[in-house]
mmCIF file of C-alpha atoms and ligand atoms in Angstrom:
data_model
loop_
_atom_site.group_PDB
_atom_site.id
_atom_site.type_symbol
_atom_site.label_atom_id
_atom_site.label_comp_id
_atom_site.label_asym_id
_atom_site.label_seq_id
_atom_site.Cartn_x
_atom_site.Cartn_y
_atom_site.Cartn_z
ATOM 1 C CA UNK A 1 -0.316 78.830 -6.937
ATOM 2 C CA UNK A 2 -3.758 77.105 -6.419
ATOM 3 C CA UNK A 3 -6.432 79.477 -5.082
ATOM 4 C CA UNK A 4 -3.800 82.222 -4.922
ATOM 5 C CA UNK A 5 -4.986 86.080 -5.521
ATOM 6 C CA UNK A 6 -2.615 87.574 -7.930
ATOM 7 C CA UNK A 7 -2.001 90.756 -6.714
ATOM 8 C CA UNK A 8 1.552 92.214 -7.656
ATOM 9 C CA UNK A 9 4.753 91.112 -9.429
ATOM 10 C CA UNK A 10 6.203 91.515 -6.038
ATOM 11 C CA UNK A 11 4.764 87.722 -4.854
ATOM 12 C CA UNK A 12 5.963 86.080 -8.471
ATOM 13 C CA UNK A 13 9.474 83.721 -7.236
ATOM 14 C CA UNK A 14 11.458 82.806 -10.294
ATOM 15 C CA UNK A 15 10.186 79.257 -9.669
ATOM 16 C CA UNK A 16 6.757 80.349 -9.810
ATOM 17 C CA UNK A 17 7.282 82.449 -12.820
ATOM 18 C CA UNK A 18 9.538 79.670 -14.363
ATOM 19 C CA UNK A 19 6.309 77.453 -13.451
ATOM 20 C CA UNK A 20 4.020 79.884 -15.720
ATOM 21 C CA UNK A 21 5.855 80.363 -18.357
ATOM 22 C CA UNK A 22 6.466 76.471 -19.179
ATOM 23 C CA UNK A 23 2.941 75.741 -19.129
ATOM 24 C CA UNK A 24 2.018 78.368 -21.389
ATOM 25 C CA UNK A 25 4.539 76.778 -23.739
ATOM 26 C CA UNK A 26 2.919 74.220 -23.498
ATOM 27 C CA UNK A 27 -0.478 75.835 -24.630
ATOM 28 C CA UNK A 28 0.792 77.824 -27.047
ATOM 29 C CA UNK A 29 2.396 74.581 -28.850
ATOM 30 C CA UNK A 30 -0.395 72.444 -27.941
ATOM 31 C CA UNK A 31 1.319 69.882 -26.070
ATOM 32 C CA UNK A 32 -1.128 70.525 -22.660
ATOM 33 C CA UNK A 33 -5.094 69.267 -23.164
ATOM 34 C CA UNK A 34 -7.241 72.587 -22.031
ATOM 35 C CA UNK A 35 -9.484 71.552 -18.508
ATOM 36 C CA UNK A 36 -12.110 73.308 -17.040
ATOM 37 C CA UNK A 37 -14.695 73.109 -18.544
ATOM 38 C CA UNK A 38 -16.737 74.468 -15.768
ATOM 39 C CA UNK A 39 -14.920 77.262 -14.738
ATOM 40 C CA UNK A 40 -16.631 80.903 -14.720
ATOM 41 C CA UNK A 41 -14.202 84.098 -14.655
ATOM 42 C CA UNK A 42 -15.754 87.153 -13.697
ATOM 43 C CA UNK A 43 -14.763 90.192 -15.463
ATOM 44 C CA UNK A 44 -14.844 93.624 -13.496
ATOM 45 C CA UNK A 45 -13.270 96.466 -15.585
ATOM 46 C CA UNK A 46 -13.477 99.969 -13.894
ATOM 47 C CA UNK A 47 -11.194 101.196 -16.316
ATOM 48 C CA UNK A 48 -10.741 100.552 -20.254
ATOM 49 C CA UNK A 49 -9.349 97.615 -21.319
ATOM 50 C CA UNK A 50 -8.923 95.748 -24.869
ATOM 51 C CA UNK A 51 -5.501 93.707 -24.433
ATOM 52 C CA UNK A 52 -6.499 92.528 -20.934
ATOM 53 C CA UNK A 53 -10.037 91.704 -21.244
ATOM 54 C CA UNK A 54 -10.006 90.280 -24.609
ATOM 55 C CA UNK A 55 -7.185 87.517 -24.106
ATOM 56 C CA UNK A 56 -8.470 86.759 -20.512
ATOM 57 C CA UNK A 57 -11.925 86.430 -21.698
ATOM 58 C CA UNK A 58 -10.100 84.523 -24.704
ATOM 59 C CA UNK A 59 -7.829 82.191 -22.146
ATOM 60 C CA UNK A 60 -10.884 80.876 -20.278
ATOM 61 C CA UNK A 61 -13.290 80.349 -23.643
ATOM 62 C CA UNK A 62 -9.945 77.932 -25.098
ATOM 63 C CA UNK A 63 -9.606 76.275 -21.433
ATOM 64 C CA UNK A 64 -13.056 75.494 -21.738
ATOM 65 C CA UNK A 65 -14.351 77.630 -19.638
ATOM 66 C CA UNK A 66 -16.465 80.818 -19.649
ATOM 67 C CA UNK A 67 -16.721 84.544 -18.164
ATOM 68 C CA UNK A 68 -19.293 86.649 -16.832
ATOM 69 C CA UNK A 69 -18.565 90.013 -17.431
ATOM 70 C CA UNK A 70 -19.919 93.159 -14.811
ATOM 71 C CA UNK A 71 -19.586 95.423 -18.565
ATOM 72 C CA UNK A 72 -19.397 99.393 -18.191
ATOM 73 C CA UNK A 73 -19.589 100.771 -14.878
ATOM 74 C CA UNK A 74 -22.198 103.003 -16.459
ATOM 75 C CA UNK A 75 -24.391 100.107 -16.615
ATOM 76 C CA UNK A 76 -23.781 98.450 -13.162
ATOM 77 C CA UNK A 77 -25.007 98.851 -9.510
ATOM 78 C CA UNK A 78 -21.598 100.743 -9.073
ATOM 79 C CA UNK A 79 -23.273 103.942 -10.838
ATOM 80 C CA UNK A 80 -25.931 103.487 -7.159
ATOM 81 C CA UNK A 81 -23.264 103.802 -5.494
ATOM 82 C CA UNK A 82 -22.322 100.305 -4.641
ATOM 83 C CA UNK A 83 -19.106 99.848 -3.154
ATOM 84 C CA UNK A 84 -16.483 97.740 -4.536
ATOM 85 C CA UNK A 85 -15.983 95.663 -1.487
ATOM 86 C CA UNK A 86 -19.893 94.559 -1.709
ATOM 87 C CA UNK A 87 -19.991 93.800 -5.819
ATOM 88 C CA UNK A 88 -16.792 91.773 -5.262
ATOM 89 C CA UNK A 89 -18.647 89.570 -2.409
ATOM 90 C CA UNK A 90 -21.499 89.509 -4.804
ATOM 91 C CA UNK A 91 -19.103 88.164 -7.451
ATOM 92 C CA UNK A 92 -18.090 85.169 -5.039
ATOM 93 C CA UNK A 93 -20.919 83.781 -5.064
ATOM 94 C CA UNK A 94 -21.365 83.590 -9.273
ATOM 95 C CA UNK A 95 -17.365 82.885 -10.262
ATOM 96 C CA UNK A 96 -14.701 80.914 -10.031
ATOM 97 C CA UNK A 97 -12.249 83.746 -10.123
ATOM 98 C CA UNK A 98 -12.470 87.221 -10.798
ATOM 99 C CA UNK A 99 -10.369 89.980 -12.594
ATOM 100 C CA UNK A 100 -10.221 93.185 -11.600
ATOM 101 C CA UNK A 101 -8.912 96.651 -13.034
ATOM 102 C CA UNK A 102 -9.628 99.585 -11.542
ATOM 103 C CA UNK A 103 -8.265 103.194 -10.905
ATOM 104 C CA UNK A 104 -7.723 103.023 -7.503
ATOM 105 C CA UNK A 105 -4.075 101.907 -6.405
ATOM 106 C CA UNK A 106 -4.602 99.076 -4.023
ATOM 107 C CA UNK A 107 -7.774 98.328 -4.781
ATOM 108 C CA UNK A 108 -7.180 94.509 -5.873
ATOM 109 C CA UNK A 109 -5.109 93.948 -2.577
ATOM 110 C CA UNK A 110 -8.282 95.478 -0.856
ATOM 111 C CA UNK A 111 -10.841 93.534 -2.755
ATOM 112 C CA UNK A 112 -9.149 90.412 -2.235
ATOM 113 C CA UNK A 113 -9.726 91.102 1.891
ATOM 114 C CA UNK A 114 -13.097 90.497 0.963
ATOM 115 C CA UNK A 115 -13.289 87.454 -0.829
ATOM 116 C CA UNK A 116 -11.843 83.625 -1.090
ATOM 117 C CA UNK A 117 -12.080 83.221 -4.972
ATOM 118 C CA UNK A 118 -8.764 84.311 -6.911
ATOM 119 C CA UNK A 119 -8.276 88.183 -7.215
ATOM 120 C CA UNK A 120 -6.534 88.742 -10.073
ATOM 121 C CA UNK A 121 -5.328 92.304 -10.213
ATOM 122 C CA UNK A 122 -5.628 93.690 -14.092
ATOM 123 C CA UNK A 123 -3.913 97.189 -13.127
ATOM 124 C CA UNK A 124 -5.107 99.241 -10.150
ATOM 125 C CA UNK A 125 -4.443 102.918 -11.239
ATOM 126 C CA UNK A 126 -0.939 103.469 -11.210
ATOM 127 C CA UNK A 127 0.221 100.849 -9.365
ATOM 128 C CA UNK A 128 0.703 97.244 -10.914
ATOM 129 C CA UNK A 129 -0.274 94.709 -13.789
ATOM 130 C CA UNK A 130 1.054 91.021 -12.657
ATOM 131 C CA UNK A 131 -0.526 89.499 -15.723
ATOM 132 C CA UNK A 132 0.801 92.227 -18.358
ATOM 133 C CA UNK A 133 4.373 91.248 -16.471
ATOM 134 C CA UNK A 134 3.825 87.211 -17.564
ATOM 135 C CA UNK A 135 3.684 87.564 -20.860
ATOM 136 C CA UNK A 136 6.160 90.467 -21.140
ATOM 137 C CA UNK A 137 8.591 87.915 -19.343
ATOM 138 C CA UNK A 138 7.461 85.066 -21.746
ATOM 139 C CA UNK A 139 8.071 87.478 -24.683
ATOM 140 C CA UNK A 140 11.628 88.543 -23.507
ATOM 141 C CA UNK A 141 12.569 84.468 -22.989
ATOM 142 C CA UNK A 142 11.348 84.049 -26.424
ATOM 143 C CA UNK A 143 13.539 86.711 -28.428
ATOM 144 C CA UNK A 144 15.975 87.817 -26.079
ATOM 145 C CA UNK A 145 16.667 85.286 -23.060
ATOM 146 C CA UNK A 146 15.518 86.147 -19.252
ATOM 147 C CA UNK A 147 19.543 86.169 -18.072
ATOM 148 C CA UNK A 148 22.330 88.288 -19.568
ATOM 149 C CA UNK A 149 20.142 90.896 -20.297
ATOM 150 C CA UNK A 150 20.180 94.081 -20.757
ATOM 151 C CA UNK A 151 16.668 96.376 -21.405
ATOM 152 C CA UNK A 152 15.866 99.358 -21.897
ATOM 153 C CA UNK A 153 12.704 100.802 -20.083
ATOM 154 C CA UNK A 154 11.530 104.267 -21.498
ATOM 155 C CA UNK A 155 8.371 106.651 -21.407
ATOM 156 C CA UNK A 156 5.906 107.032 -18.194
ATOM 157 C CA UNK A 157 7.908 105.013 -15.303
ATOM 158 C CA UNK A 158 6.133 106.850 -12.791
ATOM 159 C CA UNK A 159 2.275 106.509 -13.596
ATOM 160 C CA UNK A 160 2.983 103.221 -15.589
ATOM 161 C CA UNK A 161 1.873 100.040 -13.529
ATOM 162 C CA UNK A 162 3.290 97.823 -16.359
ATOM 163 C CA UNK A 163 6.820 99.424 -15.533
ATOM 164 C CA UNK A 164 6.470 98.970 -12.044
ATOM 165 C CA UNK A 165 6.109 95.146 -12.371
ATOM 166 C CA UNK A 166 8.452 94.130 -14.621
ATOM 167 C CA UNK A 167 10.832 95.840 -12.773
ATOM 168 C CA UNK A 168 9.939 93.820 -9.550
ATOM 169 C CA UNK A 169 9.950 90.559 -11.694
ATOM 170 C CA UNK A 170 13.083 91.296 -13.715
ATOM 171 C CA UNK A 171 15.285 91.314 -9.771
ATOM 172 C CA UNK A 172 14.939 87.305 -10.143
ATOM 173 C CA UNK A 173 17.387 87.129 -13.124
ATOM 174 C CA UNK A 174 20.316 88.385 -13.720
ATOM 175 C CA UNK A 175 19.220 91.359 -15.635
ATOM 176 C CA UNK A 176 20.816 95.154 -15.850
ATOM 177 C CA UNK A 177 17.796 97.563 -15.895
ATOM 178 C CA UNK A 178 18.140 101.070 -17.641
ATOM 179 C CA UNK A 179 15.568 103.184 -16.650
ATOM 180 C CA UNK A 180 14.840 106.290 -19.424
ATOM 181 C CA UNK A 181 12.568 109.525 -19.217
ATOM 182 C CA UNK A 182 12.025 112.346 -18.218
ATOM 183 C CA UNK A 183 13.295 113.468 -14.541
ATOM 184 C CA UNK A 184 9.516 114.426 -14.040
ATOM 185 C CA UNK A 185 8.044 110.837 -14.908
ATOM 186 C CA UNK A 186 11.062 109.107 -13.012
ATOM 187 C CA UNK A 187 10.780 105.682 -11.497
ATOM 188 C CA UNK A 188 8.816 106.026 -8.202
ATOM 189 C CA UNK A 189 11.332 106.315 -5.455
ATOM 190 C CA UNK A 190 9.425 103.028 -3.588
ATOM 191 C CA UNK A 191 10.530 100.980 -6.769
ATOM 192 C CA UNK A 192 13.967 102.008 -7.085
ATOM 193 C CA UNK A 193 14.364 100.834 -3.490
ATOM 194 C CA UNK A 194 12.934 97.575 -3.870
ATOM 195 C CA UNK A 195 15.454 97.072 -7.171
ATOM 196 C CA UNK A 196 18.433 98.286 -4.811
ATOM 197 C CA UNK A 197 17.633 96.075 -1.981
ATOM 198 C CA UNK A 198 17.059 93.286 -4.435
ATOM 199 C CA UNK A 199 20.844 94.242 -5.701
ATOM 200 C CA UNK A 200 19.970 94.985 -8.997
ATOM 201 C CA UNK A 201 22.048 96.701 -11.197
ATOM 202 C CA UNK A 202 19.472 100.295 -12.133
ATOM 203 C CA UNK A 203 20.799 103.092 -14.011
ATOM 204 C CA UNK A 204 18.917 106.101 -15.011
ATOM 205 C CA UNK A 205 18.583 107.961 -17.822
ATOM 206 C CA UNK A 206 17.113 111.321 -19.564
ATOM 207 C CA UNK A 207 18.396 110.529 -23.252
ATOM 208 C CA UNK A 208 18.412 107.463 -25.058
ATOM 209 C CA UNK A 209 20.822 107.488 -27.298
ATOM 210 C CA UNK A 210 23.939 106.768 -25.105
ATOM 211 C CA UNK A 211 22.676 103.330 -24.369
ATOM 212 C CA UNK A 212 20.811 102.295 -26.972
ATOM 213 C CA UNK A 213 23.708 100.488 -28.179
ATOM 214 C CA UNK A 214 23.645 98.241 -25.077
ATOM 215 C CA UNK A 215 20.162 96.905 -25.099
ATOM 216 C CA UNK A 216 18.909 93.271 -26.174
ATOM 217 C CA UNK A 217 15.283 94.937 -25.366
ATOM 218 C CA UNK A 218 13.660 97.853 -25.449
ATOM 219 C CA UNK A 219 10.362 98.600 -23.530
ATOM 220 C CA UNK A 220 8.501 101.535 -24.998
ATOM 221 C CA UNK A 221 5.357 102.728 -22.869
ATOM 222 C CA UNK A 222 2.384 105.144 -23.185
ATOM 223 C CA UNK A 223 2.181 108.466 -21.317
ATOM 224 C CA UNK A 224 -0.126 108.027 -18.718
ATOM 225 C CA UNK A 225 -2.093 111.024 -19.707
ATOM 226 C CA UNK A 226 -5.506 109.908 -17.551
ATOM 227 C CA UNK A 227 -3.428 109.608 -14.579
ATOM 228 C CA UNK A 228 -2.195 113.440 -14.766
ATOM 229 C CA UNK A 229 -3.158 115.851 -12.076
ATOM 230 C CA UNK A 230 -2.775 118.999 -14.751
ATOM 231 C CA UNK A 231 -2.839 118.555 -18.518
ATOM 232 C CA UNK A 232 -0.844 121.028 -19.195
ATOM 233 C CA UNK A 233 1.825 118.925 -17.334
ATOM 234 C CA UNK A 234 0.933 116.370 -19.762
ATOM 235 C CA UNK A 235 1.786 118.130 -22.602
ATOM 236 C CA UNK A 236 4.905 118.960 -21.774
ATOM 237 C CA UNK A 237 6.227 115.828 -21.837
ATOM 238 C CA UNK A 238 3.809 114.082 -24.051
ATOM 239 C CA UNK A 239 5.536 114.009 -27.423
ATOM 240 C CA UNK A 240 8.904 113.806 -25.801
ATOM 241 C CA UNK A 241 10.816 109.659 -25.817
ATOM 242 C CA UNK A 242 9.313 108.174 -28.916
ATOM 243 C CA UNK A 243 11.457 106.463 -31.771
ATOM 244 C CA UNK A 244 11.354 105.618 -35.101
ATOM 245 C CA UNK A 245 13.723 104.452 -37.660
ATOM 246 C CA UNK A 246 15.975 107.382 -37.686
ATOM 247 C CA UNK A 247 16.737 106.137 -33.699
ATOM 248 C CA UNK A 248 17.547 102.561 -34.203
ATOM 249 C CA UNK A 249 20.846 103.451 -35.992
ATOM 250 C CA UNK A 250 22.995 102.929 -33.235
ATOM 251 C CA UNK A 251 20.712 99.692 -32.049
ATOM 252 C CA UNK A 252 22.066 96.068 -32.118
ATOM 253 C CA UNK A 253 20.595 94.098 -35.062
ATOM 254 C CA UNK A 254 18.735 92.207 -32.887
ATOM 255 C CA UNK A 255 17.241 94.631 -30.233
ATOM 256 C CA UNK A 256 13.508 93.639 -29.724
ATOM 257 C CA UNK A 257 11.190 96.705 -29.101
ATOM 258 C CA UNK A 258 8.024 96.182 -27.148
ATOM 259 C CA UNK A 259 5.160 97.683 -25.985
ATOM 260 C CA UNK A 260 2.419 97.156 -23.541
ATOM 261 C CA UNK A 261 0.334 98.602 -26.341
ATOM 262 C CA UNK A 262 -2.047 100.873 -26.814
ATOM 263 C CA UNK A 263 0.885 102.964 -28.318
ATOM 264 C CA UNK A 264 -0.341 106.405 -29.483
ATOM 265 C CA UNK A 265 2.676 107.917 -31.378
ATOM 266 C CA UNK A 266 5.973 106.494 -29.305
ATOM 267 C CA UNK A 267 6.786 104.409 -32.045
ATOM 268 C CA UNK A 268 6.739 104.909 -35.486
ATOM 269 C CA UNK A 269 4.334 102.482 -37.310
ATOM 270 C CA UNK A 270 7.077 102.162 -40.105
ATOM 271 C CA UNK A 271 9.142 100.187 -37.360
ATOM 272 C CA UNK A 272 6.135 97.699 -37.562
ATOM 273 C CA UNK A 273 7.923 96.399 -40.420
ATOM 274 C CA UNK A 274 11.127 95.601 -39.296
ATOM 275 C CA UNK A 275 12.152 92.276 -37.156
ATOM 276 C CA UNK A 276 12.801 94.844 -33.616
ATOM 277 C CA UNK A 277 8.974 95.078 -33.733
ATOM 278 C CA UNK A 278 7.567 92.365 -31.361
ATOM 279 C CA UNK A 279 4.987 94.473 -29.840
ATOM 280 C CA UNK A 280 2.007 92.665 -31.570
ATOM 281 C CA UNK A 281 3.532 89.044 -30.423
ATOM 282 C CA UNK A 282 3.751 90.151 -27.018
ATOM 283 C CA UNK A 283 -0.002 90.973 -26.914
ATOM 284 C CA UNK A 284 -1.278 87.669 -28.709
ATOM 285 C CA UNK A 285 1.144 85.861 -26.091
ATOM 286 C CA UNK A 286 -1.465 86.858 -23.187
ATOM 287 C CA UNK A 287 -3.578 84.027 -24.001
ATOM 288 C CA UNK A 288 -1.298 81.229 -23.509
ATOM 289 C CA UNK A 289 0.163 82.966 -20.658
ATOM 290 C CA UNK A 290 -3.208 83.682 -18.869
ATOM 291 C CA UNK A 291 -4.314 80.244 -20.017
ATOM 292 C CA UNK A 292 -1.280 78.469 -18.063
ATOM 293 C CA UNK A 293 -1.903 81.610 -14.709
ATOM 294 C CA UNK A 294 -6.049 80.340 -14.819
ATOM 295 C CA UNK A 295 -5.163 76.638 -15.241
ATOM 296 C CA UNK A 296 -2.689 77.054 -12.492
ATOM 297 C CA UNK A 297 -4.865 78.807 -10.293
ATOM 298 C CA UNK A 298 -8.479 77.093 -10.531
HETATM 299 C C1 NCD B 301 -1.459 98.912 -20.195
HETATM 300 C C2 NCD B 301 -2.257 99.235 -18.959
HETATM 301 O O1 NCD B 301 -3.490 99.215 -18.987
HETATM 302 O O2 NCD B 301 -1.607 99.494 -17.960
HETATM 303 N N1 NCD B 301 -2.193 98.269 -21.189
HETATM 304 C C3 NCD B 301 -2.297 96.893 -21.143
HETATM 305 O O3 NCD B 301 -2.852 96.336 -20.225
HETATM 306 N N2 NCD B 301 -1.723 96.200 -22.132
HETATM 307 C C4 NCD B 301 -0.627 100.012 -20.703
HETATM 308 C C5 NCD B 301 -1.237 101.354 -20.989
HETATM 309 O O4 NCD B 301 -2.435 101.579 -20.827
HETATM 310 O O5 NCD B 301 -0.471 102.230 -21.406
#
């Protein structure tokens, strides 16, 4: 993976991902030394980010390393009218390796045309989140197993990039995906192909309830609501597919719920409290896991 840009969950083998997820293990328990001490990430956030930023900012600081950080686009030469392709080049020549998130789909793969440092793509629009797939793999080995599985994706498949590459990286094990929302915010009709030329077993759903009882995982998600053409079309659907306790009746006893998080009111906060809830461990695992994808990569 040395030098690699990290663009989509589309590029991640299961060897590779196997590769990831061991090292950060082996962060997370301590058992790998942190190197790099002179490694500089540069940070380049178009769009808002607390999750991402923090623990990749976090992952390089406990490698050793450091980032520079472009801050608000209000701030920068982007505001002048800069265009990305020229502050990425600029970039090159400060850091080591550079993260970007930004609104436009494609914009990491077109970014990293332009440069020979690591892209590393930290959402573009509604498209994909590689990273946010790592450690939502590494959370799922931890509680639930990658193989023999059977989750439960539900909310905003079709504007939500985290959906769209755990899906991708799920077709390397032998997982069943069931795919639940509303028939307007469907899986995007590109992804389900990929899953059934992959030979994945999909199935779709509008209601959760039938197959609830199946899952070992459930993956709640945000409505996109910046990503929206028309707000009222958001609000039709916006308080629809969130769960609380009343929901998990029918769930196994040990179904793990997660989120990509920031949740706004898809699940309950009194499900914080019970042992499904393993939404905050998932985030705090992006630090090994993006400690083991820099290490791997620099
Ligand atoms: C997600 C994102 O930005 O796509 N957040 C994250 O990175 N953890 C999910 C979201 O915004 O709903």
């Amino acid at each position: 993976m040395r030098h690699d840009h990290v663009l989509t969950a589309k590029q991640f083998s299961r060897e590779a991902i196997e590769a990831v997820l061991d090292r950060a293990a082996e962060f997370a328990d301590g058992t790998r030394e942190p190197r790099h001490a002179d490694a500089l990430l540069g940070l380049l956030f178009f769009e808002p980010s607390t999750r991402t930023k923090m623990s990749f900012e976090t992952a390089a600081k406990r490698l050793g390393g450091d980032t520079i950080d472009m801050g608000a686009v209000d701030s920068s030469s982007v505001t002048k009218g800069e265009s990305l392709a020229d502050t990425v080049r600029v970039i090159e020549g400060y850091a080591d390796a550079l993260v970007l998130r930004h609104p436009k789909q494609g914009s990491a793969k077109m970014a990293s045309e332009f440069v020979s440092i690591p892209v590393i793509n930290a959402g573009d629009g509604a498209g994909h989140h590689p990273t946010q797939t790592l450690l939502d793999l590494y959370t799922i080995q931890e509680n639930a197993g990658l193989d023999d599985l059977s989750i439960g994706v539900m909310g905003d498949l079709k504007y939500g990039r985290t959906v769209h590459s755990l899906a991708h990286a799920l077709t390397n094990f032998d997982t069943t995906q069931h795919f639940i929302s509303p028939e307007s915010l469907a899986l995007p009709p590109e992804v389900r192909y990929d899953l059934d030329e992959a030979g994945t077993p999909v199935e779709e759903h509008t209601e959760l309830e039938f197959v609830l009882p199946d899952l070992d995982v459930l993956y709640v998600t945000r409505i996109q609501r910046e990503r929206f053409p028309d707000e009222n079309e958001y609000r039709a659907v916006a308080s629809e597919y969130g769960i609380d306790l009343g929901t998990l009746a029918e769930a196994k006893s040990d179904l793990s719920i997660m989120h990509p998080l920031p949740r706004v009111d898809e699940i309950d906060p009194a499900i914080d409290e019970t042992p499904h809830a393993t939404y905050f461990e998932q985030a705090h695992n992006g630090v090994p896991v993006r400690m083991a994808l820099l290490d791997m990569l620099l």
